[in-house]
Amino acid sequence: MKILKIALLTFSLISIGNAQTDQEVLKTIYTQSLANGKSYDWLNYLSNQIGSRLSGSLGAEKAVAYTKEELEKLGLDKVWLQPVMVPRWVRGAKEFAFIESALGKTTNVNICALGGSVATPALGIKANVVEVKNFEELEKLGKENIEGKIVFYNRPMQPDLIQTFEAYGGCFNQRYQGAMEATKYGAIGVIVRSLNLRLDDLPHTGSMTYGDLPVEKRIPSAAISTNDSELLSAMLKLNKETKFYFKQSCKQLKDVQSYNVIGEITGSEFPNEYMIVGGHLDSWDLGDGSHDDGAGVVQSMDVLRLLKNSGIKPKRSIRVVLFMNEENGLRGGNKYAEEAKRKGENHVFALESDAGGFTPRGFSFDCTDASFEQVLSWQPLFKPYLIHYFEKGGSGADVGPLKTESNVLAGLRPDSQRYFDHHHASNDTFDAINKRELELGAATMTALVYLFDKYGVNPISTKKTIKN
């Protein structure tokens, strides 16, 4: 096996040296990733030896040290840490909850505190429940029907949307703003249906906000599994006096210092034009964050490794940026953009992978019409690898702050149908990763970086960008 890998590597380097077409370069990149990939091994360590990496945690600190060390092993021109202050929220003891249908008759259910929530009182809270689908129903019920009760947000993700991130976006506000809105009407707690397209027993966490509410007015907020959401809803229909009890001990601590991890290959012709590829190094604490976003981290690292191992010498400076604190603050992405602006750095392209390690389907682009026309001219190059999705749209939360009128921001778009089965839940673990799918994603990202580096951004004409 080792001899085969060496032979493939030698073939790849010779191929790049004599390459006449972009097709041959992309073939070498995909061969390198699938036969000599590193992303799966990196993710194995990140997930199984380090584990969850919530901002401010020991796991996050270990992940910073590990990825910096691995980038240094690649022989990049520069590797460094960029300091950033991040929030530190801790979950505490495992949450507990039950539905009480009659005095002394209870059914335990699966919940987890939402990130940023306050704790319940030490003995927990128990109250009648008000079920709503949206904030409009909340307002219609008013304070007289909500005060002193627990609000249960039970709006499912829309199942008929093929783009599951669109379905997620249609439910996101009940999780993020649910407690803040319920507080207006005197609620004492909030339970939110997990943002998950399937019915299972796993509660899914995620960030929430209180806005400008003073600490003394903040109420505890938790997610409940989809199966238990169905159960609670059915029991409320049978008996409006059904009560809900939950207890959680999470807390918000003082901000701590962490880091973005950055590595660079300096450009040979335009070193002051920067192209970045990245994912977020932090993860939620229930699983080990393999899909969200360990996959994006290791794929981004492998982009630079694949460029070097394929003998490609970029014209522009290519950076990998492993952002800290995307999940509950976006401090890393904002800090990187702030420093780039302060230094006057010209970021012409940024690509983020933060949609899981599933089979890549293509990219979405936030760019000018001219740049998108150029991207469409590259579609035949990706066709042999079944990459067919090229759309204008969003890119990624961490690279978003870098947006200018002329640059290109992009997001890798893997098949998303199973992503929310794992998103922010305890089953976001390494065993859910397919090695080949992960490596295809790394190769696809590398191919796009190669093409933008070779041909630039916002060309006057795209008709002659490909050598057939």
Short mmCIF file of C-alpha atoms in Angstrom, two decimals:
data_model
loop_
_atom_site.label_atom_id
_atom_site.label_comp_id
_atom_site.label_asym_id
_atom_site.label_seq_id
_atom_site.Cartn_x
_atom_site.Cartn_y
_atom_site.Cartn_z
CA MET A 1 0.00 0.00 0.00
CA LYS A 2 2.82 2.40 0.89
CA ILE A 3 4.57 1.64 -2.45
CA LEU A 4 1.31 2.39 -4.30
CA LYS A 5 1.00 5.77 -2.56
CA ILE A 6 4.59 6.70 -3.39
CA ALA A 7 4.04 5.73 -7.03
CA LEU A 8 0.87 7.80 -7.21
CA LEU A 9 2.62 10.76 -5.62
CA THR A 10 5.49 10.55 -8.13
CA PHE A 11 3.05 10.31 -11.01
CA SER A 12 1.14 13.31 -9.72
CA LEU A 13 4.20 15.53 -9.44
CA ILE A 14 5.35 14.61 -12.95
CA SER A 15 1.83 15.16 -14.26
CA ILE A 16 1.64 18.70 -12.86
CA GLY A 17 5.07 19.53 -14.17
CA ASN A 18 3.99 18.64 -17.72
CA ALA A 19 0.32 19.60 -17.43
CA GLN A 20 -1.13 21.30 -20.50
CA THR A 21 -4.74 21.39 -19.40
CA ASP A 22 -6.77 22.23 -16.32
CA GLN A 23 -8.43 18.82 -16.66
CA GLU A 24 -5.08 17.13 -15.97
CA VAL A 25 -4.41 19.35 -12.97
CA LEU A 26 -7.82 18.59 -11.44
CA LYS A 27 -7.33 14.89 -12.06
CA THR A 28 -4.04 15.04 -10.17
CA ILE A 29 -5.68 16.90 -7.28
CA TYR A 30 -8.48 14.34 -6.97
CA THR A 31 -6.02 11.46 -7.27
CA GLN A 32 -3.87 12.95 -4.52
CA SER A 33 -6.84 13.42 -2.19
CA LEU A 34 -8.43 10.01 -2.72
CA ALA A 35 -5.22 7.95 -2.78
CA ASN A 36 -2.99 10.00 -0.50
CA GLY A 37 -5.39 12.08 1.60
CA LYS A 38 -4.69 13.36 5.08
CA SER A 39 -8.05 14.88 6.08
CA TYR A 40 -9.53 11.66 7.50
CA ASP A 41 -6.53 10.99 9.74
CA TRP A 42 -6.54 14.56 11.02
CA LEU A 43 -10.25 14.35 11.77
CA ASN A 44 -9.81 11.03 13.55
CA TYR A 45 -7.39 12.66 15.98
CA LEU A 46 -9.39 15.87 16.33
CA SER A 47 -12.59 13.95 17.08
CA ASN A 48 -11.43 10.90 19.02
CA GLN A 49 -8.35 12.18 20.84
CA ILE A 50 -9.52 15.75 21.53
CA GLY A 51 -13.31 15.61 21.22
CA SER A 52 -15.72 18.52 21.64
CA ARG A 53 -14.23 21.98 21.25
CA LEU A 54 -16.64 24.55 22.67
CA SER A 55 -15.08 28.02 22.79
CA GLY A 56 -13.10 28.57 25.97
CA SER A 57 -12.89 24.85 26.78
CA LEU A 58 -9.85 22.63 27.23
CA GLY A 59 -10.83 20.82 24.03
CA ALA A 60 -10.69 24.07 22.07
CA GLU A 61 -7.27 24.84 23.55
CA LYS A 62 -5.96 21.40 22.58
CA ALA A 63 -7.39 21.75 19.06
CA VAL A 64 -5.53 25.03 18.56
CA ALA A 65 -2.23 23.43 19.58
CA TYR A 66 -2.81 20.29 17.48
CA THR A 67 -3.79 22.01 14.23
CA LYS A 68 -0.96 24.54 14.52
CA GLU A 69 1.52 21.68 14.94
CA GLU A 70 0.09 19.78 11.96
CA LEU A 71 0.21 22.87 9.73
CA GLU A 72 3.84 23.40 10.71
CA LYS A 73 4.61 19.85 9.57
CA LEU A 74 3.39 20.73 6.07
CA GLY A 75 6.29 23.11 5.51
CA LEU A 76 4.14 26.15 4.80
CA ASP A 77 5.78 29.55 4.47
CA LYS A 78 4.08 30.86 7.61
CA VAL A 79 2.02 29.43 10.47
CA TRP A 80 0.77 31.56 13.34
CA LEU A 81 -1.90 32.07 15.98
CA GLN A 82 -4.18 35.10 15.97
CA PRO A 83 -5.43 35.96 19.49
CA VAL A 84 -9.16 36.47 19.98
CA MET A 85 -11.27 36.81 23.12
CA VAL A 86 -14.15 34.33 23.17
CA PRO A 87 -17.16 33.65 25.41
CA ARG A 88 -17.08 30.73 27.80
CA TRP A 89 -20.40 29.01 28.44
CA VAL A 90 -20.48 25.67 30.31
CA ARG A 91 -23.30 23.14 30.35
CA GLY A 92 -22.81 21.73 33.80
CA ALA A 93 -24.58 18.56 34.96
CA LYS A 94 -26.76 16.65 32.49
CA GLU A 95 -30.19 18.17 32.12
CA PHE A 96 -33.33 16.39 33.35
CA ALA A 97 -36.96 16.78 32.31
CA PHE A 98 -40.33 15.08 32.47
CA ILE A 99 -43.93 15.57 31.39
CA GLU A 100 -46.50 15.33 34.17
CA SER A 101 -49.89 14.26 32.82
CA ALA A 102 -51.46 13.83 36.27
CA LEU A 103 -50.27 14.18 39.84
CA GLY A 104 -47.51 11.61 40.32
CA LYS A 105 -47.75 10.36 36.72
CA THR A 106 -44.64 11.40 34.78
CA THR A 107 -42.78 10.54 31.56
CA ASN A 108 -39.10 11.37 31.25
CA VAL A 109 -38.07 13.21 28.08
CA ASN A 110 -34.80 14.18 26.39
CA ILE A 111 -33.66 17.80 26.57
CA CYS A 112 -30.46 19.84 26.50
CA ALA A 113 -29.79 23.44 27.42
CA LEU A 114 -29.41 25.85 24.52
CA GLY A 115 -26.03 27.55 24.27
CA GLY A 116 -26.00 30.77 26.24
CA SER A 117 -29.01 29.89 28.36
CA VAL A 118 -29.20 30.57 32.08
CA ALA A 119 -29.78 27.75 34.54
CA THR A 120 -33.08 26.88 36.15
CA PRO A 121 -33.37 27.32 39.93
CA ALA A 122 -31.51 24.58 41.78
CA LEU A 123 -34.68 22.51 42.19
CA GLY A 124 -35.77 23.06 38.60
CA ILE A 125 -39.05 24.55 37.40
CA LYS A 126 -42.45 22.96 36.80
CA ALA A 127 -45.40 24.71 35.18
CA ASN A 128 -48.23 24.43 32.71
CA VAL A 129 -47.25 24.56 29.06
CA VAL A 130 -48.34 26.81 26.20
CA GLU A 131 -47.62 25.38 22.73
CA VAL A 132 -47.02 27.78 19.84
CA LYS A 133 -45.65 27.55 16.31
CA ASN A 134 -44.33 31.11 15.95
CA PHE A 135 -44.03 34.53 17.56
CA GLU A 136 -47.33 35.66 16.02
CA GLU A 137 -49.19 32.97 17.99
CA LEU A 138 -47.30 34.07 21.09
CA GLU A 139 -48.44 37.66 20.64
CA LYS A 140 -52.03 36.59 19.96
CA LEU A 141 -52.17 34.58 23.21
CA GLY A 142 -50.84 37.53 25.19
CA LYS A 143 -49.64 37.86 28.73
CA GLU A 144 -52.90 36.68 30.29
CA ASN A 145 -52.42 33.20 28.76
CA ILE A 146 -48.65 32.91 29.08
CA GLU A 147 -47.56 34.46 32.37
CA GLY A 148 -46.13 31.93 34.80
CA LYS A 149 -46.05 29.15 32.18
CA ILE A 150 -43.46 27.41 30.02
CA VAL A 151 -43.61 28.25 26.32
CA PHE A 152 -43.17 25.27 24.00
CA TYR A 153 -42.09 26.22 20.47
CA ASN A 154 -43.07 23.36 18.20
CA ARG A 155 -42.50 24.47 14.61
CA PRO A 156 -40.96 21.58 12.63
CA MET A 157 -38.45 22.05 9.85
CA GLN A 158 -40.31 22.11 6.52
CA PRO A 159 -39.88 18.58 5.11
CA ASP A 160 -40.60 19.30 1.44
CA LEU A 161 -37.66 21.68 0.96
CA ILE A 162 -34.80 19.96 -0.87
CA GLN A 163 -32.37 22.60 0.42
CA THR A 164 -32.38 21.59 4.08
CA PHE A 165 -30.51 24.74 5.13
CA GLU A 166 -33.54 26.67 3.91
CA ALA A 167 -35.72 24.52 6.18
CA TYR A 168 -33.32 25.21 9.04
CA GLY A 169 -33.50 28.94 8.38
CA GLY A 170 -37.28 28.76 8.56
CA CYS A 171 -37.15 27.52 12.15
CA PHE A 172 -33.98 29.12 13.47
CA ASN A 173 -35.60 32.16 15.11
CA GLN A 174 -37.65 30.10 17.59
CA ARG A 175 -34.43 28.69 19.01
CA TYR A 176 -32.35 31.85 18.85
CA GLN A 177 -34.91 34.44 19.96
CA GLY A 178 -37.54 32.24 21.60
CA ALA A 179 -36.66 33.00 25.21
CA MET A 180 -36.33 36.73 24.58
CA GLU A 181 -39.78 36.86 22.98
CA ALA A 182 -41.47 34.66 25.60
CA THR A 183 -40.11 36.85 28.39
CA LYS A 184 -42.23 39.75 27.11
CA TYR A 185 -45.34 37.84 28.13
CA GLY A 186 -44.17 36.61 31.53
CA ALA A 187 -43.09 33.07 30.63
CA ILE A 188 -40.81 31.37 33.17
CA GLY A 189 -39.08 29.01 30.75
CA VAL A 190 -38.84 27.93 27.12
CA ILE A 191 -38.70 24.52 25.45
CA VAL A 192 -37.85 24.42 21.73
CA ARG A 193 -38.39 21.58 19.28
CA SER A 194 -34.96 20.39 18.06
CA LEU A 195 -34.03 21.56 14.57
CA ASN A 196 -33.94 18.13 12.99
CA LEU A 197 -35.81 16.70 10.00
CA ARG A 198 -36.16 13.19 11.39
CA LEU A 199 -37.95 11.87 14.45
CA ASP A 200 -35.49 10.65 17.08
CA ASP A 201 -34.63 10.95 20.76
CA LEU A 202 -31.64 13.29 20.41
CA PRO A 203 -31.97 16.90 21.55
CA HIS A 204 -30.03 19.37 19.38
CA THR A 205 -28.39 22.36 21.03
CA GLY A 206 -27.39 25.66 19.40
CA SER A 207 -26.98 29.31 20.21
CA MET A 208 -29.72 31.53 21.67
CA THR A 209 -29.86 35.17 22.76
CA TYR A 210 -31.48 37.35 25.40
CA GLY A 211 -30.74 40.56 23.54
CA ASP A 212 -30.48 43.42 26.01
CA LEU A 213 -32.50 41.74 28.75
CA PRO A 214 -31.02 42.26 32.22
CA VAL A 215 -29.74 39.12 33.90
CA GLU A 216 -32.55 38.99 36.45
CA LYS A 217 -35.19 38.78 33.69
CA ARG A 218 -33.58 35.96 31.72
CA ILE A 219 -35.40 32.62 31.64
CA PRO A 220 -33.96 29.14 31.00
CA SER A 221 -34.20 27.76 27.47
CA ALA A 222 -33.75 24.15 26.35
CA ALA A 223 -34.19 22.00 23.26
CA ILE A 224 -36.36 18.89 23.34
CA SER A 225 -35.97 15.95 20.96
CA THR A 226 -38.33 15.65 18.00
CA ASN A 227 -39.90 12.42 19.32
CA ASP A 228 -40.56 14.05 22.68
CA SER A 229 -41.88 17.18 20.97
CA GLU A 230 -44.47 15.00 19.27
CA LEU A 231 -45.28 13.34 22.58
CA LEU A 232 -45.64 16.61 24.48
CA SER A 233 -47.85 18.09 21.75
CA ALA A 234 -50.11 15.01 21.76
CA MET A 235 -50.40 15.07 25.55
CA LEU A 236 -51.31 18.76 25.55
CA LYS A 237 -54.11 18.09 23.09
CA LEU A 238 -55.50 15.45 25.45
CA ASN A 239 -55.02 17.53 28.59
CA LYS A 240 -54.34 21.28 28.57
CA GLU A 241 -53.35 21.06 32.24
CA THR A 242 -50.31 18.91 31.41
CA LYS A 243 -47.21 20.22 33.20
CA PHE A 244 -43.56 20.18 32.25
CA TYR A 245 -40.55 20.01 34.57
CA PHE A 246 -36.94 20.67 33.66
CA LYS A 247 -33.67 21.30 35.42
CA GLN A 248 -30.35 22.55 34.02
CA SER A 249 -27.24 24.01 35.61
CA CYS A 250 -25.46 25.82 32.76
CA LYS A 251 -23.70 29.14 33.27
CA GLN A 252 -21.93 31.94 31.42
CA LEU A 253 -18.40 32.66 32.65
CA LYS A 254 -15.97 35.46 31.83
CA ASP A 255 -14.48 35.70 28.34
CA VAL A 256 -11.17 33.91 27.81
CA GLN A 257 -8.41 34.22 25.24
CA SER A 258 -8.29 31.77 22.37
CA TYR A 259 -6.91 31.82 18.83
CA ASN A 260 -7.56 31.53 15.14
CA VAL A 261 -5.00 29.17 13.59
CA ILE A 262 -3.55 30.41 10.29
CA GLY A 263 -1.14 28.94 7.74
CA GLU A 264 0.05 30.46 4.48
CA ILE A 265 1.68 29.62 1.18
CA THR A 266 3.06 32.95 -0.07
CA GLY A 267 2.14 33.81 -3.64
CA SER A 268 4.86 33.71 -6.31
CA GLU A 269 3.51 36.60 -8.43
CA PHE A 270 0.91 38.47 -6.37
CA PRO A 271 1.86 37.89 -2.71
CA ASN A 272 -0.32 40.79 -1.53
CA GLU A 273 -3.48 39.25 -2.97
CA TYR A 274 -4.88 36.83 -0.42
CA MET A 275 -7.09 33.80 -0.97
CA ILE A 276 -8.33 31.96 2.11
CA VAL A 277 -9.96 28.65 2.75
CA GLY A 278 -11.28 27.70 6.16
CA GLY A 279 -13.72 26.22 8.64
CA HIS A 280 -14.44 26.77 12.33
CA LEU A 281 -12.36 24.97 14.90
CA ASP A 282 -14.89 25.22 17.73
CA SER A 283 -17.84 22.86 18.10
CA TRP A 284 -20.74 22.24 20.43
CA ASP A 285 -20.17 19.98 23.39
CA LEU A 286 -22.67 17.13 22.98
CA GLY A 287 -20.74 15.18 20.31
CA ASP A 288 -17.22 15.61 19.00
CA GLY A 289 -18.08 18.02 16.19
CA SER A 290 -16.94 15.78 13.32
CA HIS A 291 -19.39 17.16 10.77
CA ASP A 292 -19.78 20.60 12.38
CA ASP A 293 -17.15 21.62 11.69
CA GLY A 294 -14.25 19.23 12.10
CA ALA A 295 -14.78 18.19 8.48
CA GLY A 296 -14.40 21.76 7.25
CA VAL A 297 -11.28 22.26 9.33
CA VAL A 298 -9.41 19.23 7.99
CA GLN A 299 -10.60 19.74 4.42
CA SER A 300 -9.28 23.30 4.53
CA MET A 301 -5.94 22.14 5.94
CA ASP A 302 -5.73 19.54 3.20
CA VAL A 303 -6.25 22.16 0.49
CA LEU A 304 -2.82 23.63 1.22
CA ARG A 305 -1.27 20.17 1.55
CA LEU A 306 -2.76 19.06 -1.77
CA LEU A 307 -1.51 22.19 -3.54
CA LYS A 308 2.02 21.56 -2.26
CA ASN A 309 2.00 17.82 -2.89
CA SER A 310 0.63 18.30 -6.41
CA GLY A 311 3.49 20.61 -7.30
CA ILE A 312 1.25 23.65 -7.74
CA LYS A 313 2.94 26.99 -6.99
CA PRO A 314 0.16 29.52 -6.35
CA LYS A 315 0.43 32.99 -7.87
CA ARG A 316 -1.43 34.49 -4.95
CA SER A 317 -0.96 33.95 -1.22
CA ILE A 318 -3.16 31.07 -0.08
CA ARG A 319 -4.15 30.93 3.58
CA VAL A 320 -5.94 28.34 5.62
CA VAL A 321 -7.81 29.95 8.51
CA LEU A 322 -9.26 27.82 11.30
CA PHE A 323 -11.72 30.18 12.96
CA MET A 324 -12.55 30.06 16.65
CA ASN A 325 -16.02 30.72 18.07
CA GLU A 326 -18.35 30.47 15.09
CA GLU A 327 -20.95 28.56 17.09
CA ASN A 328 -21.69 31.06 19.84
CA GLY A 329 -20.26 34.41 18.92
CA LEU A 330 -18.45 34.59 15.54
CA ARG A 331 -15.56 36.27 17.34
CA GLY A 332 -12.90 34.52 15.23
CA GLY A 333 -14.36 35.51 11.87
CA ASN A 334 -14.87 39.09 12.98
CA LYS A 335 -11.36 39.29 14.42
CA TYR A 336 -9.75 37.99 11.25
CA ALA A 337 -11.64 40.53 9.12
CA GLU A 338 -10.81 43.33 11.56
CA GLU A 339 -7.09 42.53 11.40
CA ALA A 340 -7.17 42.19 7.62
CA LYS A 341 -8.74 45.64 7.34
CA ARG A 342 -6.28 47.15 9.82
CA LYS A 343 -3.34 45.78 7.81
CA GLY A 344 -4.86 46.79 4.48
CA GLU A 345 -4.80 43.22 3.19
CA ASN A 346 -6.51 42.61 -0.13
CA HIS A 347 -8.61 39.45 0.18
CA VAL A 348 -9.74 38.57 -3.33
CA PHE A 349 -11.27 35.16 -2.56
CA ALA A 350 -12.52 33.24 0.48
CA LEU A 351 -13.97 29.74 0.62
CA GLU A 352 -15.58 28.17 3.69
CA SER A 353 -16.55 24.58 4.41
CA ASP A 354 -19.19 24.48 7.14
CA ALA A 355 -21.95 22.19 5.91
CA GLY A 356 -20.67 18.77 6.92
CA GLY A 357 -18.38 16.16 5.43
CA PHE A 358 -20.92 14.59 3.08
CA THR A 359 -20.54 14.13 -0.70
CA PRO A 360 -19.72 17.50 -2.31
CA ARG A 361 -22.30 18.76 -4.80
CA GLY A 362 -20.80 22.15 -5.65
CA PHE A 363 -20.58 25.69 -4.34
CA SER A 364 -22.63 28.79 -3.70
CA PHE A 365 -21.05 32.15 -4.52
CA ASP A 366 -21.39 35.68 -3.25
CA CYS A 367 -19.79 37.56 -6.13
CA THR A 368 -20.27 39.80 -9.16
CA ASP A 369 -21.99 38.59 -12.31
CA ALA A 370 -18.63 38.58 -14.12
CA SER A 371 -17.05 36.31 -11.54
CA PHE A 372 -20.04 34.00 -11.58
CA GLU A 373 -19.89 33.82 -15.38
CA GLN A 374 -16.29 32.70 -14.95
CA VAL A 375 -17.33 30.01 -12.48
CA LEU A 376 -19.95 28.69 -14.87
CA SER A 377 -17.27 28.38 -17.56
CA TRP A 378 -15.50 25.91 -15.26
CA GLN A 379 -18.47 23.55 -14.92
CA PRO A 380 -17.15 21.08 -17.55
CA LEU A 381 -13.99 20.65 -15.46
CA PHE A 382 -16.03 19.48 -12.45
CA LYS A 383 -18.48 17.30 -14.36
CA PRO A 384 -16.31 14.11 -14.17
CA TYR A 385 -16.45 14.39 -10.36
CA LEU A 386 -20.26 14.80 -10.29
CA ILE A 387 -20.00 18.39 -9.06
CA HIS A 388 -22.96 20.15 -10.64
CA TYR A 389 -24.28 22.76 -8.19
CA PHE A 390 -23.07 26.30 -8.95
CA GLU A 391 -25.40 29.00 -7.64
CA LYS A 392 -25.21 32.57 -6.47
CA GLY A 393 -26.06 32.85 -2.80
CA GLY A 394 -24.43 32.78 0.62
CA SER A 395 -20.89 31.71 1.49
CA GLY A 396 -20.08 31.15 5.16
CA ALA A 397 -20.51 32.91 8.48
CA ASP A 398 -16.77 33.22 9.17
CA VAL A 399 -15.78 34.58 5.77
CA GLY A 400 -18.81 36.85 5.47
CA PRO A 401 -17.14 39.83 7.24
CA LEU A 402 -14.50 39.90 4.46
CA LYS A 403 -17.04 40.82 1.77
CA THR A 404 -16.23 43.71 -0.58
CA GLU A 405 -17.83 44.89 -3.81
CA SER A 406 -15.30 43.06 -5.97
CA ASN A 407 -14.11 39.92 -4.17
CA VAL A 408 -15.55 36.40 -4.33
CA LEU A 409 -16.86 34.55 -1.29
CA ALA A 410 -17.87 30.92 -1.65
CA GLY A 411 -19.24 28.05 0.41
CA LEU A 412 -18.76 24.34 -0.24
CA ARG A 413 -22.16 22.69 -0.65
CA PRO A 414 -22.20 18.98 0.21
CA ASP A 415 -25.36 16.88 0.00
CA SER A 416 -27.35 18.17 2.97
CA GLN A 417 -30.10 15.58 3.36
CA ARG A 418 -28.55 13.89 6.43
CA TYR A 419 -26.73 16.90 7.86
CA PHE A 420 -29.39 17.94 10.36
CA ASP A 421 -29.65 14.40 11.70
CA HIS A 422 -26.29 15.18 13.36
CA HIS A 423 -26.16 18.98 13.61
CA HIS A 424 -25.46 20.14 17.21
CA ALA A 425 -26.39 16.72 18.63
CA SER A 426 -24.60 13.93 20.48
CA ASN A 427 -24.36 11.83 17.31
CA ASP A 428 -22.13 14.36 15.53
CA THR A 429 -19.27 11.92 15.90
CA PHE A 430 -16.45 10.46 13.83
CA ASP A 431 -18.33 7.24 13.05
CA ALA A 432 -20.78 9.34 10.99
CA ILE A 433 -17.97 10.42 8.62
CA ASN A 434 -17.38 8.66 5.30
CA LYS A 435 -13.69 8.83 4.40
CA ARG A 436 -14.22 9.01 0.65
CA GLU A 437 -16.87 11.72 0.86
CA LEU A 438 -14.63 13.80 3.12
CA GLU A 439 -11.69 13.47 0.72
CA LEU A 440 -13.83 14.33 -2.31
CA GLY A 441 -14.77 17.56 -0.53
CA ALA A 442 -11.12 18.45 0.11
CA ALA A 443 -10.26 17.83 -3.55
CA THR A 444 -13.22 19.86 -4.78
CA MET A 445 -12.21 22.81 -2.63
CA THR A 446 -8.60 22.56 -3.83
CA ALA A 447 -9.73 22.52 -7.45
CA LEU A 448 -11.72 25.74 -7.02
CA VAL A 449 -8.84 27.46 -5.21
CA TYR A 450 -6.48 26.41 -8.01
CA LEU A 451 -8.75 27.84 -10.70
CA PHE A 452 -9.34 31.17 -8.98
CA ASP A 453 -5.63 31.50 -8.28
CA LYS A 454 -4.75 30.77 -11.89
CA TYR A 455 -7.34 32.99 -13.57
CA GLY A 456 -8.02 35.65 -10.93
CA VAL A 457 -11.26 37.37 -9.93
CA ASN A 458 -13.63 39.51 -12.04
CA PRO A 459 -12.05 38.90 -15.46
CA ILE A 460 -12.89 41.14 -18.40
CA SER A 461 -13.62 38.04 -20.49
CA THR A 462 -14.12 34.41 -19.52
CA LYS A 463 -14.23 32.89 -22.97
CA LYS A 464 -10.60 31.71 -22.98
CA THR A 465 -10.08 30.68 -19.40
CA ILE A 466 -9.92 26.94 -20.02
CA LYS A 467 -7.36 25.06 -22.06
CA ASN A 468 -9.21 22.15 -23.57
#
